Every structure is written in C-alpha cells, then in structure tokens.
mmCIF file of C-alpha atoms in Angstrom:
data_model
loop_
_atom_site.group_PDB
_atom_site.id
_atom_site.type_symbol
_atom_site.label_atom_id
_atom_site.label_comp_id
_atom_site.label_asym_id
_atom_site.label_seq_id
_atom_site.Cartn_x
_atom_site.Cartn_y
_atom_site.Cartn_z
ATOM 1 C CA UNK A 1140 -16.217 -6.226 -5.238
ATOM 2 C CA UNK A 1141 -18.566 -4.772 -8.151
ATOM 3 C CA UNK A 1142 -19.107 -1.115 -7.998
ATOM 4 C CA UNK A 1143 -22.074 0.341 -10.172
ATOM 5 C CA UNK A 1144 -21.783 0.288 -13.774
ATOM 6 C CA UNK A 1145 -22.917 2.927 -16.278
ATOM 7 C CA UNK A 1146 -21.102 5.744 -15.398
ATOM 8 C CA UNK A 1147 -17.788 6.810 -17.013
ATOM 9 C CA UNK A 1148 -14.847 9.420 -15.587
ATOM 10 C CA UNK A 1149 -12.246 10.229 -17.756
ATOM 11 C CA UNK A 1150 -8.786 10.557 -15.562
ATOM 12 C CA UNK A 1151 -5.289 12.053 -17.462
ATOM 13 C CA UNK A 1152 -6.706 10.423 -20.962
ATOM 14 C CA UNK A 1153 -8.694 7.208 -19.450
ATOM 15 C CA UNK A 1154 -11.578 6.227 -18.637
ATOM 16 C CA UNK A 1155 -12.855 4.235 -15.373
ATOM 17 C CA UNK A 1156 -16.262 2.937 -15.414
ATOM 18 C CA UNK A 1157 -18.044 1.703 -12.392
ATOM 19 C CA UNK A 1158 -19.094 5.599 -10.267
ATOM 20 C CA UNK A 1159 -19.809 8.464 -10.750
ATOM 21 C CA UNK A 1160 -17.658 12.045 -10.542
ATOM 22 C CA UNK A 1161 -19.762 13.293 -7.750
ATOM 23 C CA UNK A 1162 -19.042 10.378 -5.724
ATOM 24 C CA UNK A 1163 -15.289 8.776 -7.346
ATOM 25 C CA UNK A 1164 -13.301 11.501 -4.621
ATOM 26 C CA UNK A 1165 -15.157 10.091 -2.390
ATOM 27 C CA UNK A 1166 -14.759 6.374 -2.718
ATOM 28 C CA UNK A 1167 -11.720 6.843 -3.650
ATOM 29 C CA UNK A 1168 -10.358 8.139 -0.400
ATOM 30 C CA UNK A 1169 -12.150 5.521 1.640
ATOM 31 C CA UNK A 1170 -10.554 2.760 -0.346
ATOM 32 C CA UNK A 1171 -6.929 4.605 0.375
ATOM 33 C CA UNK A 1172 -8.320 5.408 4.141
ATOM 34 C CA UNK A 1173 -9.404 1.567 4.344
ATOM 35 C CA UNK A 1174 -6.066 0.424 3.065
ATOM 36 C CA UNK A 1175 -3.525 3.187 4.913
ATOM 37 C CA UNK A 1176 -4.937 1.908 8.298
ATOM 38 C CA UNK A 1177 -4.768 -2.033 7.352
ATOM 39 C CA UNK A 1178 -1.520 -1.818 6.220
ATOM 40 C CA UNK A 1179 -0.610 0.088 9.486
ATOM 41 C CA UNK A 1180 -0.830 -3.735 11.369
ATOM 42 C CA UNK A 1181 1.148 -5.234 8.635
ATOM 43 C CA UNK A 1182 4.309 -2.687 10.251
ATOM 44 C CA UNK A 1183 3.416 -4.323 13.981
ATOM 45 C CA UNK A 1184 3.217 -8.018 12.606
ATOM 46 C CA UNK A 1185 6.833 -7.587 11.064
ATOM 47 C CA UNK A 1186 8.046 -6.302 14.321
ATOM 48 C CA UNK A 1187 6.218 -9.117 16.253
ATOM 49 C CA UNK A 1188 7.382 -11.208 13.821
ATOM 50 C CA UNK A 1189 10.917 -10.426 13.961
ATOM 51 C CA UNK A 1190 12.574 -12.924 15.884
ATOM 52 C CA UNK A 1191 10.266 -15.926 15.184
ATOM 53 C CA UNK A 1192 9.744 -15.994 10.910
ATOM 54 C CA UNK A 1193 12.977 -15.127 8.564
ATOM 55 C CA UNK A 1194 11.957 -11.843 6.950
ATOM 56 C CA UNK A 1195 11.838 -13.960 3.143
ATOM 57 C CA UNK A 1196 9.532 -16.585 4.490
ATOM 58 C CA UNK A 1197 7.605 -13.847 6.036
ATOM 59 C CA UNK A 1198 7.429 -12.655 2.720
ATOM 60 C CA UNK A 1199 7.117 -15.697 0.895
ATOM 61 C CA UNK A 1200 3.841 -17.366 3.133
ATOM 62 C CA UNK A 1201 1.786 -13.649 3.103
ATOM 63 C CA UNK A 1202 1.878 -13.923 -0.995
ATOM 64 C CA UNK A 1203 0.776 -17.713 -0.760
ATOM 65 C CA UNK A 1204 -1.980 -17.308 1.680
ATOM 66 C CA UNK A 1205 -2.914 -13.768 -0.658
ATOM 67 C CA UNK A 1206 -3.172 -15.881 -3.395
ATOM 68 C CA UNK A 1207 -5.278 -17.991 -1.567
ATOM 69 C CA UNK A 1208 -7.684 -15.465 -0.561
ATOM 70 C CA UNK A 1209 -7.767 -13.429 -4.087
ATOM 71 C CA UNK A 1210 -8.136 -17.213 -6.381
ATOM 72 C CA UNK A 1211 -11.783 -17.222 -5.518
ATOM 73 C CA UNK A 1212 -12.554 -13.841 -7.245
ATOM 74 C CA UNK A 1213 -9.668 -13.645 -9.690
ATOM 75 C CA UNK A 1214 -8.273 -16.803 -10.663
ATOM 76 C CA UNK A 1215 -11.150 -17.614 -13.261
ATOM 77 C CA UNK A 1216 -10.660 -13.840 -14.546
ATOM 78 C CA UNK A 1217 -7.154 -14.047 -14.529
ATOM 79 C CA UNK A 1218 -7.541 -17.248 -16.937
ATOM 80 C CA UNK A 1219 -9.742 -15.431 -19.401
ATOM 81 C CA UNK A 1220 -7.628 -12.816 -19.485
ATOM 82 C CA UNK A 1221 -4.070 -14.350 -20.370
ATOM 83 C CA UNK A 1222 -3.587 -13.563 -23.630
ATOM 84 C CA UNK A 1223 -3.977 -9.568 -22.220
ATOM 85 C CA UNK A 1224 -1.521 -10.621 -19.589
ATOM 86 C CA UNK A 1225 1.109 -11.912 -22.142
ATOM 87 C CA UNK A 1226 0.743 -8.859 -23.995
ATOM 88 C CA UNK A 1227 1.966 -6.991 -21.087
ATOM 89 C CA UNK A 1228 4.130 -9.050 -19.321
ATOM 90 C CA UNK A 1229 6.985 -6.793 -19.193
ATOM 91 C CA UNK A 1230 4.709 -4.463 -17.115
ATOM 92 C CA UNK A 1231 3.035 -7.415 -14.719
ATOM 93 C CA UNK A 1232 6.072 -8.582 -14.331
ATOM 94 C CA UNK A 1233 7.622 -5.143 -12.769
ATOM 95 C CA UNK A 1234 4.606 -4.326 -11.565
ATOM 96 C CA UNK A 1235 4.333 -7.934 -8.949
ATOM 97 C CA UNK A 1236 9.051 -7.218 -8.397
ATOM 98 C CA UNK A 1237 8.437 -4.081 -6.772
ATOM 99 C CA UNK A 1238 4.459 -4.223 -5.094
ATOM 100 C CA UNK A 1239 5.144 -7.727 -4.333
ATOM 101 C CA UNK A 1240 8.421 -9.457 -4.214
ATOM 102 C CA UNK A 1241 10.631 -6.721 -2.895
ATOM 103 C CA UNK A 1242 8.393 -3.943 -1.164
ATOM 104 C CA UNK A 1243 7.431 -6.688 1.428
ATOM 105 C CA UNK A 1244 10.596 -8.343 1.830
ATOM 106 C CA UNK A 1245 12.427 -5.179 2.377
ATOM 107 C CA UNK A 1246 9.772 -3.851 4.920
ATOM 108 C CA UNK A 1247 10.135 -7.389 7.163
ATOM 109 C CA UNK A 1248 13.924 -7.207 6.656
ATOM 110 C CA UNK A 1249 13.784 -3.547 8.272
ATOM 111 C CA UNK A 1250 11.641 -4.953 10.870
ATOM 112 C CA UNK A 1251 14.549 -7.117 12.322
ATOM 113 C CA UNK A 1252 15.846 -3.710 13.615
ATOM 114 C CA UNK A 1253 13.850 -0.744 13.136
ATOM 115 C CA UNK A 1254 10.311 -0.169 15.950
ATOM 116 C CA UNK A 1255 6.843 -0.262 13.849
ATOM 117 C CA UNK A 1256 6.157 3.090 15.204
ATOM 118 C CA UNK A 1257 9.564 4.407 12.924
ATOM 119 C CA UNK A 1258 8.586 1.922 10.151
ATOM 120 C CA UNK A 1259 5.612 3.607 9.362
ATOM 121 C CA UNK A 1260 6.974 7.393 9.871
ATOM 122 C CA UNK A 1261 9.682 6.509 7.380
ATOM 123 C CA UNK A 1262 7.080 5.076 4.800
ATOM 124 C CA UNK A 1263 5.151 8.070 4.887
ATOM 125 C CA UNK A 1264 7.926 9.400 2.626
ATOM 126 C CA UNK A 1265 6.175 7.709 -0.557
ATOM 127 C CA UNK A 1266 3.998 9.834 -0.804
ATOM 128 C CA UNK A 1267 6.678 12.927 -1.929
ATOM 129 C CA UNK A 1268 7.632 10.246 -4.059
ATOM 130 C CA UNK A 1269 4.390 9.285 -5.539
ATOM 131 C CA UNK A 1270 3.529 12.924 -6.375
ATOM 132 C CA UNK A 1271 7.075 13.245 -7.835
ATOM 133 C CA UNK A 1272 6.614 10.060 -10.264
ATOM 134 C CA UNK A 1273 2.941 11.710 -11.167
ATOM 135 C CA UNK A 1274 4.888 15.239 -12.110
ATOM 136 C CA UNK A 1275 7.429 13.745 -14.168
ATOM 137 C CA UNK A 1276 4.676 12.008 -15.902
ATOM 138 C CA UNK A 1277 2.933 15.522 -16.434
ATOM 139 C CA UNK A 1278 0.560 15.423 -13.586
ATOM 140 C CA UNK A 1279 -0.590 19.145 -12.159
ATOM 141 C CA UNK A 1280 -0.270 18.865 -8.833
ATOM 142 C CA UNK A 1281 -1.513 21.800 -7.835
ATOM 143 C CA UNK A 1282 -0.718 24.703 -4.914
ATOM 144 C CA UNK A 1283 -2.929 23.307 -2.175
ATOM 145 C CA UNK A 1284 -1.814 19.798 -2.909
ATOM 146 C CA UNK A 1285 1.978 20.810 -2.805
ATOM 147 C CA UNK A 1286 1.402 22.634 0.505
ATOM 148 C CA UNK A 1287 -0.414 19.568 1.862
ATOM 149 C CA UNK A 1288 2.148 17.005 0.688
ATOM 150 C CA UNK A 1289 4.923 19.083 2.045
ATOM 151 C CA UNK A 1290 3.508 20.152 5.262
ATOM 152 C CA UNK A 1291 2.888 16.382 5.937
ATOM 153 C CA UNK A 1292 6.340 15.792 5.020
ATOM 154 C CA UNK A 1293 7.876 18.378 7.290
ATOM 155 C CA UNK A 1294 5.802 16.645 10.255
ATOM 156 C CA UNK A 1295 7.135 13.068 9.157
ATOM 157 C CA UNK A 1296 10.832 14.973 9.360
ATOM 158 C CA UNK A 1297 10.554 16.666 12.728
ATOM 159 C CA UNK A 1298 8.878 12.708 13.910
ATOM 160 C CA UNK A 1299 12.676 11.735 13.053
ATOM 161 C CA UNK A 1300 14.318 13.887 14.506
ATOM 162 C CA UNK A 1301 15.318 16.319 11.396
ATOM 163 C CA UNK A 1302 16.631 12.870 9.846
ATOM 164 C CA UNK A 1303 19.460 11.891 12.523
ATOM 165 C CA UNK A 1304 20.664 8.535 13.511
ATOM 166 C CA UNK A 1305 19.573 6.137 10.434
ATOM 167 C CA UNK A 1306 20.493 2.577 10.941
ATOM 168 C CA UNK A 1307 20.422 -0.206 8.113
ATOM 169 C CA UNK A 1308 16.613 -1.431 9.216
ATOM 170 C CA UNK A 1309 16.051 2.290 8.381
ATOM 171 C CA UNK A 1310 17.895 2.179 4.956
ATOM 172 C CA UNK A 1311 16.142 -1.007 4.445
ATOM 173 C CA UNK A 1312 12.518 0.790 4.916
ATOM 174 C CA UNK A 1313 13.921 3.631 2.865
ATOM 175 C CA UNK A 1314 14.300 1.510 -0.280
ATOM 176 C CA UNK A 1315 11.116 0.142 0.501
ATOM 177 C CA UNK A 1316 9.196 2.944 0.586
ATOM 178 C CA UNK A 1317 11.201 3.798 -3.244
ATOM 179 C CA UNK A 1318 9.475 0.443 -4.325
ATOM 180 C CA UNK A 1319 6.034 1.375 -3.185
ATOM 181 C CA UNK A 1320 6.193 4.850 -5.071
ATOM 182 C CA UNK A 1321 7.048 3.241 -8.175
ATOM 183 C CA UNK A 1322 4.246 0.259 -7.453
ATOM 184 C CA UNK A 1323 2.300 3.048 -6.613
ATOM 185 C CA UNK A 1324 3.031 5.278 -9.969
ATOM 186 C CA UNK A 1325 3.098 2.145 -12.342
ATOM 187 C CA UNK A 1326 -0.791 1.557 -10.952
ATOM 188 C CA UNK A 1327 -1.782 4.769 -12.927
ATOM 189 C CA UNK A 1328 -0.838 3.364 -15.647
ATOM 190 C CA UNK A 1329 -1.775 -0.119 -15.636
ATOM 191 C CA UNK A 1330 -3.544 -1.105 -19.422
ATOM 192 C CA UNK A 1331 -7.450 -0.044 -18.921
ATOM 193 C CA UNK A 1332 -8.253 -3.871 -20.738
ATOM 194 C CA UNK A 1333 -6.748 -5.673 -17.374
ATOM 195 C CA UNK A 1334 -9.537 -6.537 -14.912
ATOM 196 C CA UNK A 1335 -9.162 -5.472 -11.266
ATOM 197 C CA UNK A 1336 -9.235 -8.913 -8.938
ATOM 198 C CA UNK A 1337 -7.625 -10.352 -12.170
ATOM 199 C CA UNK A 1338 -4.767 -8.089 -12.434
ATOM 200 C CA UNK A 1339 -4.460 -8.596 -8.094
ATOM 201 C CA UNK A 1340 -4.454 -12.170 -8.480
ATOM 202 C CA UNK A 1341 -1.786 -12.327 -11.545
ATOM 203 C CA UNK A 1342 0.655 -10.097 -9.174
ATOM 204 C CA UNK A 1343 0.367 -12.084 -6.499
ATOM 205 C CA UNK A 1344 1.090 -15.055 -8.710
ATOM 206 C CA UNK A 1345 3.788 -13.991 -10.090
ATOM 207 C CA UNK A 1346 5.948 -12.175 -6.972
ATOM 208 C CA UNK A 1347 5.302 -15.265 -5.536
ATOM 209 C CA UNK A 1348 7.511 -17.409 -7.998
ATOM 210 C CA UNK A 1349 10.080 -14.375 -7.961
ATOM 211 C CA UNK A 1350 10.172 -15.364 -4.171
ATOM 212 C CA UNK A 1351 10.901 -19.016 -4.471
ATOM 213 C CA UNK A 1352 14.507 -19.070 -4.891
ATOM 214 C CA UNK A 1353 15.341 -16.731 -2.055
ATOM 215 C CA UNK A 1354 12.652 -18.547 -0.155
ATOM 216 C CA UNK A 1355 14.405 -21.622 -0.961
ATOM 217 C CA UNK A 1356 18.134 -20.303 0.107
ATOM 218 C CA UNK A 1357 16.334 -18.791 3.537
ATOM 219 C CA UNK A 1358 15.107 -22.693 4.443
ATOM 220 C CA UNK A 1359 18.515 -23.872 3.178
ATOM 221 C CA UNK A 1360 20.662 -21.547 5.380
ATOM 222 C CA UNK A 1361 17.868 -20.417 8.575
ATOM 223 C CA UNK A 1362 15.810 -23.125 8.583
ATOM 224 C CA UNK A 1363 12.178 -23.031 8.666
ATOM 225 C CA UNK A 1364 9.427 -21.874 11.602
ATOM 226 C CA UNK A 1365 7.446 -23.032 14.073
ATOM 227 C CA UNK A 1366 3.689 -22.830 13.516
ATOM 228 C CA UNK A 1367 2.269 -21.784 16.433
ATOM 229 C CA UNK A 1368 -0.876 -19.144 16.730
ATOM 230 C CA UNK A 1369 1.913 -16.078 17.291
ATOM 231 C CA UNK A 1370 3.211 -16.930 14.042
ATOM 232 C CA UNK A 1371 -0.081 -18.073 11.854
ATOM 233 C CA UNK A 1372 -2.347 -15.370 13.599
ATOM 234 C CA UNK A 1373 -0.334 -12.670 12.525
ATOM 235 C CA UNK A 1374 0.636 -14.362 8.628
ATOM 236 C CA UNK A 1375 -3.289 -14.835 8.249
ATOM 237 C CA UNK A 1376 -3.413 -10.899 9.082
ATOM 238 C CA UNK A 1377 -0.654 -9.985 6.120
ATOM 239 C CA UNK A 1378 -2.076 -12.066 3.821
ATOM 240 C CA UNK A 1379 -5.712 -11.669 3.887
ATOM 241 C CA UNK A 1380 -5.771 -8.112 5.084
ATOM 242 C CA UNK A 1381 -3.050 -6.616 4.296
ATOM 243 C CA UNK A 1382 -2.922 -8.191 1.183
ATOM 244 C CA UNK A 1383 -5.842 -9.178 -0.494
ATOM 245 C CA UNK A 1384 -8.303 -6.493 0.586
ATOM 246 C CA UNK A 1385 -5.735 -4.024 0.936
ATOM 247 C CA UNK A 1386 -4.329 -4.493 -2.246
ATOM 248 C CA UNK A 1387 -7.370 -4.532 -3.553
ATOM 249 C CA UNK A 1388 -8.928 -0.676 -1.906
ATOM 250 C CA UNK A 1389 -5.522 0.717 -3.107
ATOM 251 C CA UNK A 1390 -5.733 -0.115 -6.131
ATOM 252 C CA UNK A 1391 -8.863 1.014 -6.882
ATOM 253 C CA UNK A 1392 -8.008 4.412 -4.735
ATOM 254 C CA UNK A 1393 -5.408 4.876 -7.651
ATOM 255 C CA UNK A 1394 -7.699 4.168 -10.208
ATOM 256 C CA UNK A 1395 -10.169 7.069 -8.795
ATOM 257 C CA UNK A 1396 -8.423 10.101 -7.788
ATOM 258 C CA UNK A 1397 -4.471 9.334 -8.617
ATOM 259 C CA UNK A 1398 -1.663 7.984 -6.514
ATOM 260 C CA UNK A 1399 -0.657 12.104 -5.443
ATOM 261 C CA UNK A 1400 -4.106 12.284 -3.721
ATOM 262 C CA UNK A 1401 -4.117 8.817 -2.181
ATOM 263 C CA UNK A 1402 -0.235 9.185 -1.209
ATOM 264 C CA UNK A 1403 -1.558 12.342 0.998
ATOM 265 C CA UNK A 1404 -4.074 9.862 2.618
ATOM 266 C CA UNK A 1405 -1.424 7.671 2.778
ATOM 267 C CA UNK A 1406 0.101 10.134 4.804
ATOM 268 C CA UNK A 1407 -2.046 8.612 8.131
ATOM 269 C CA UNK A 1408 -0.234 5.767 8.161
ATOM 270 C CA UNK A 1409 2.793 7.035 10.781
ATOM 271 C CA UNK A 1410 -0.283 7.819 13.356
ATOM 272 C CA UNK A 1411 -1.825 4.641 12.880
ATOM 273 C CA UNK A 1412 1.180 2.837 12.934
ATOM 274 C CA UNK A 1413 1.928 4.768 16.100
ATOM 275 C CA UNK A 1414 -1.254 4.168 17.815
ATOM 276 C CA UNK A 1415 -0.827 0.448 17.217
ATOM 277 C CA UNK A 1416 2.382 0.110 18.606
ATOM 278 C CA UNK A 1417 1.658 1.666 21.395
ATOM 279 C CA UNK A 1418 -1.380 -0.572 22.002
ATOM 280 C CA UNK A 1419 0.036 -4.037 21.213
ATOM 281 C CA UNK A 1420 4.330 -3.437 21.339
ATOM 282 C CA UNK A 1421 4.371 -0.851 24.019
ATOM 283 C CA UNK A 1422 6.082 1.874 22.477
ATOM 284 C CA UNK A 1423 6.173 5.096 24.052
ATOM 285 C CA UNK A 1424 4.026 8.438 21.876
ATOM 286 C CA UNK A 1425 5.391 11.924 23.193
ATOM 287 C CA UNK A 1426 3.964 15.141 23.022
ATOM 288 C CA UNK A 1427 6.491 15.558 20.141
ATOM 289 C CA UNK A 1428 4.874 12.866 18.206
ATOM 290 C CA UNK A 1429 1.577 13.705 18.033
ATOM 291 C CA UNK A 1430 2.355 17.043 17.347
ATOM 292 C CA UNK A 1431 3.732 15.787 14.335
ATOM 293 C CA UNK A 1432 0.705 13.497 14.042
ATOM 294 C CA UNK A 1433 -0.548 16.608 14.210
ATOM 295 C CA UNK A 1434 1.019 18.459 11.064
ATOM 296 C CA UNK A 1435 0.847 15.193 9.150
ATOM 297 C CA UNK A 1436 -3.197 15.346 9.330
ATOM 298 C CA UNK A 1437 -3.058 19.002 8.800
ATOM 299 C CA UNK A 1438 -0.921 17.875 5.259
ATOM 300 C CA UNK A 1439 -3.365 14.960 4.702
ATOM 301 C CA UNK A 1440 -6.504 17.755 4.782
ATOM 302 C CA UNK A 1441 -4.870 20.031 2.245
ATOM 303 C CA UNK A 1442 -3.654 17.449 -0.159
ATOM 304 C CA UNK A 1443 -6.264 15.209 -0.413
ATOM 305 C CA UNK A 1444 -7.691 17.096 -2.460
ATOM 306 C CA UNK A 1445 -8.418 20.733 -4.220
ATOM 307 C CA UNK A 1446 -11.171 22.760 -3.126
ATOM 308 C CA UNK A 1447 -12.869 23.484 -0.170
ATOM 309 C CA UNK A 1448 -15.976 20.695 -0.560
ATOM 310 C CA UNK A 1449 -13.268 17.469 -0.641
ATOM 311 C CA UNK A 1450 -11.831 18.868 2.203
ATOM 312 C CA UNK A 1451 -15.139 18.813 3.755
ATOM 313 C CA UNK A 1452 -15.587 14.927 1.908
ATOM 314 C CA UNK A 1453 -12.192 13.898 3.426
ATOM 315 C CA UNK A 1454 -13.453 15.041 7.148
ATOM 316 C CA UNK A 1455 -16.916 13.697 6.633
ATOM 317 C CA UNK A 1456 -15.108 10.065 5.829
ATOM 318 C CA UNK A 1457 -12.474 10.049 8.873
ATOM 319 C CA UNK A 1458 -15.680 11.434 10.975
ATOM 320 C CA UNK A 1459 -17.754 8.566 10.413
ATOM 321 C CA UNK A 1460 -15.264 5.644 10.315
#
C-alpha cells in the first residue's frame, strides 16, 4: 500500500511524496475509478439489505469489520502517531461524523425506500458539490472541467426525470451525498504529517464509537439480525471493500489530482450502480438511461481532467480495466 518514494508534487501549497507528475493523473484516476465502481455494490447491498439489517446496524457492523480489515496496516501507525492525532482532533473528529458515521447511515436509511439504480444517480450530485467546496476554497476549476462537471450533471438530471417525484429515501440520499462532498473537500485538506492507513484506521475508529449509542437504541427498539450468508456475505462486502480498500484508493485519488477531478470520475458511479442492479436486483435500464449514461461519461471525459493527453490517460485506464 507503498507507492515509490523520492519524488515530490506540490498540489495548491503541499507537497505529496510517493510518484511522480508524469504519472500522479494517472494513478490518481485509477484509485477514484477503483473506488467509484466498488462503492457502486455498496448501493445494491443496502437495497438487498433493506428488509433484513436496521439501516444503523448496517452501519454500525461495516465500520467494525473496516476496522478489522484496516488494524493490520494502520493500527501500529495510528499508535505512533497519536500525539499528531490529538493535535487535530477537532478535524478527525469531523472528518470520521460525516465520511463515516453519517454518510453511511444516511445512504442505508435511503435504501429502505429508494432502488440502488436511483441511489447512485442521486449521489452523482457530489461531485457539483465537491467542485463547489474546492472553488470556495480558491480552487481554478477551469472551462473544460466546468463543462464536464455540468454536462455530467445535466445527464444525472434528465436520469431523474428533470428532478420530479422525490420521496424521503431520496431526501435521505440527498443529505448524504452533502456529507460526502464535505468528507470529500475536508480530504484536501487533511494535515500533510498524518499517515495514510493511519489516518483510515483512526476514522474508522472513531465513527465507530459515534455509532454506538444509536447502535445501541436500534437493538433496544428493532432488535438485532439474523446471521445468515445473505446478511454476512453482503456486510463482509461493505466493510472490506467498500470500506477499507475503497476508502483507502479515494483517499489517495484526493491526495493526487483533487476531489473536482476525482468527483468527475466519480461521476461513473450512476452507470455502475445501474448495471449492477440490473444484474443482481432486476431493475429495468431504458434507452433513456443510458443515454444519460451516456452524457454522464461524455462529462466524466471532459472533467477529468485539462488537456487533450489526460483525456487520452482517462480512456487508456477505462480501456484496459
């Protein structure tokens, strides 16, 4: 989980060590590509999971087995590092309420109601939201990176159906995909001194005890689950995948080119989302949603980056995967 050392990039005013500025837009877009399409199954497990594990304890067991996963790697780290961590607690600690605690509860709340293939359309709005944090911090965005983003985000709005009929799951994925901007924003600015896996683990650590009281009501007034393979299968998904090395790839993706860049490859998540609930849920893709599928890649091409050779990067990397 290493990447080669020896080679600085300065980014708006820091510096990341570990690749090289021929190959960081590069890298950097896989790690968002890698983590856009695992988080894609994390939609279709909450909508499996729906009527079988209370959307908290959904929550709740993802972060444990996470933690899990990530304590081989980061624990140690994380330990070395807590005086850095006490220093900035104020910004861990808002950092693991809104990537953690709430983004995940919200999005298995809205899957009580709302189909995985609308999940994901409606969380390709962070993105706008992402690049609209980055401005108001002073980040350029650019011409061909506003036309991207926007073009992307007239596709997810014609997918909805020019933004008729919201229900509360909808609402509910709405406020999630506000949390995951500002996780998503507050990553570009995480303290250069806190370690990678160390910073992942201390997240997860912490949403996770921001969990246990409303984990501890949901057993109190639902009751718990039965473990069965449709309900550990799909937690040992979320919280190894979708958590750990998902986490992980993002994090680094916003580290390397920005969150405005990897929002717009972010932007593929409402086709893969689609494309996997049609394969496992059974729900229905139209010509009118893959012509938005359509306009969203089209947005994902131009904002991705500016110039014509990381447009030719970005198809190079969806070629080969």
């Amino acid at each position: 989980m290493k990447l080669t050392r020896g080679i600085t990039r300065k980014t708006t005013g820091k510096t990341i060590t570990g690749t090289s500025p021929r190959t960081a837009p590069v890298l950097g877009l896989a790690c968002a590509a890698l983590a856009t399409v695992v988080w894609s199954g994390s939609f279709v497990t909450s909508r499996a999971l729906h009527d079988s594990v209370p959307p908290v304890q959904h929550a709740f067991w993802r972060w444990v087995i996470a933690l899990v996963a990530v304590a081989p790697f980061g624990a140690r780290r994380a330990w070395r590092q807590r005086a850095l961590f006490r220093r900035h607690a104020g910004y861990v600690l808002l950092a693991s309420l809104l990537g953690v605690a709430v983004y995940n509860t919200l999005v298995n709340q809205a899957g009580l109601t709302t189909p995985a293939a609308s999940m994901g359309t409606i969380m390709a709005a962070s993105p706008v939201l992402m690049a609209l944090f980055e401005r108001l911090g002073g980040v350029r965005l650019g011409a061909r990176r506003t036309t991207g983003l926007l073009t992307a985000c007239a596709g997810v709005v014609l997918l909805m159906g020019g933004g008729a009929g919201f229900g509360a799951g909808d609402l509910w994925m709405l406020a999630a995909s506000c949390c995951f901007a500002g996780y998503s924003a507050l990553l570009r600015r995480r303290p250069a001194e806190l370690g990678g896996t160390a910073f992942l683990f201390t997240t997860f650590l912490v949403g996770t005890v921001l969990l246990l009281p409303v984990q501890a009501v949901s057993l109190a007034v639902q009751g718990g689950f039965r473990p069965t393979p449709g309900t550990l299968l799909p937690l040992l998904y979320v919280g190894v995948a979708s958590s750990a090395v998902a986490f992980f790839a993002w994090n680094k993706s916003i580290a390397l080119i920005g969150a405005a860049r990897a929002g717009a490859v972010y932007y593929l998540q409402p086709v893969c989302v689609a494309l996997l609930s049609w394969a496992l849920l059974g729900e229905a893709t139209g010509p009118r949603q893959l012509l938005c599928m359509a306009l969203i890649l089209g947005g994902v091409m131009l904002g991705a980056g500016s110039g014509r050779r990381r447009c030719r990067d970005l198809f190079s990397l969806f070629s080969r995967r």
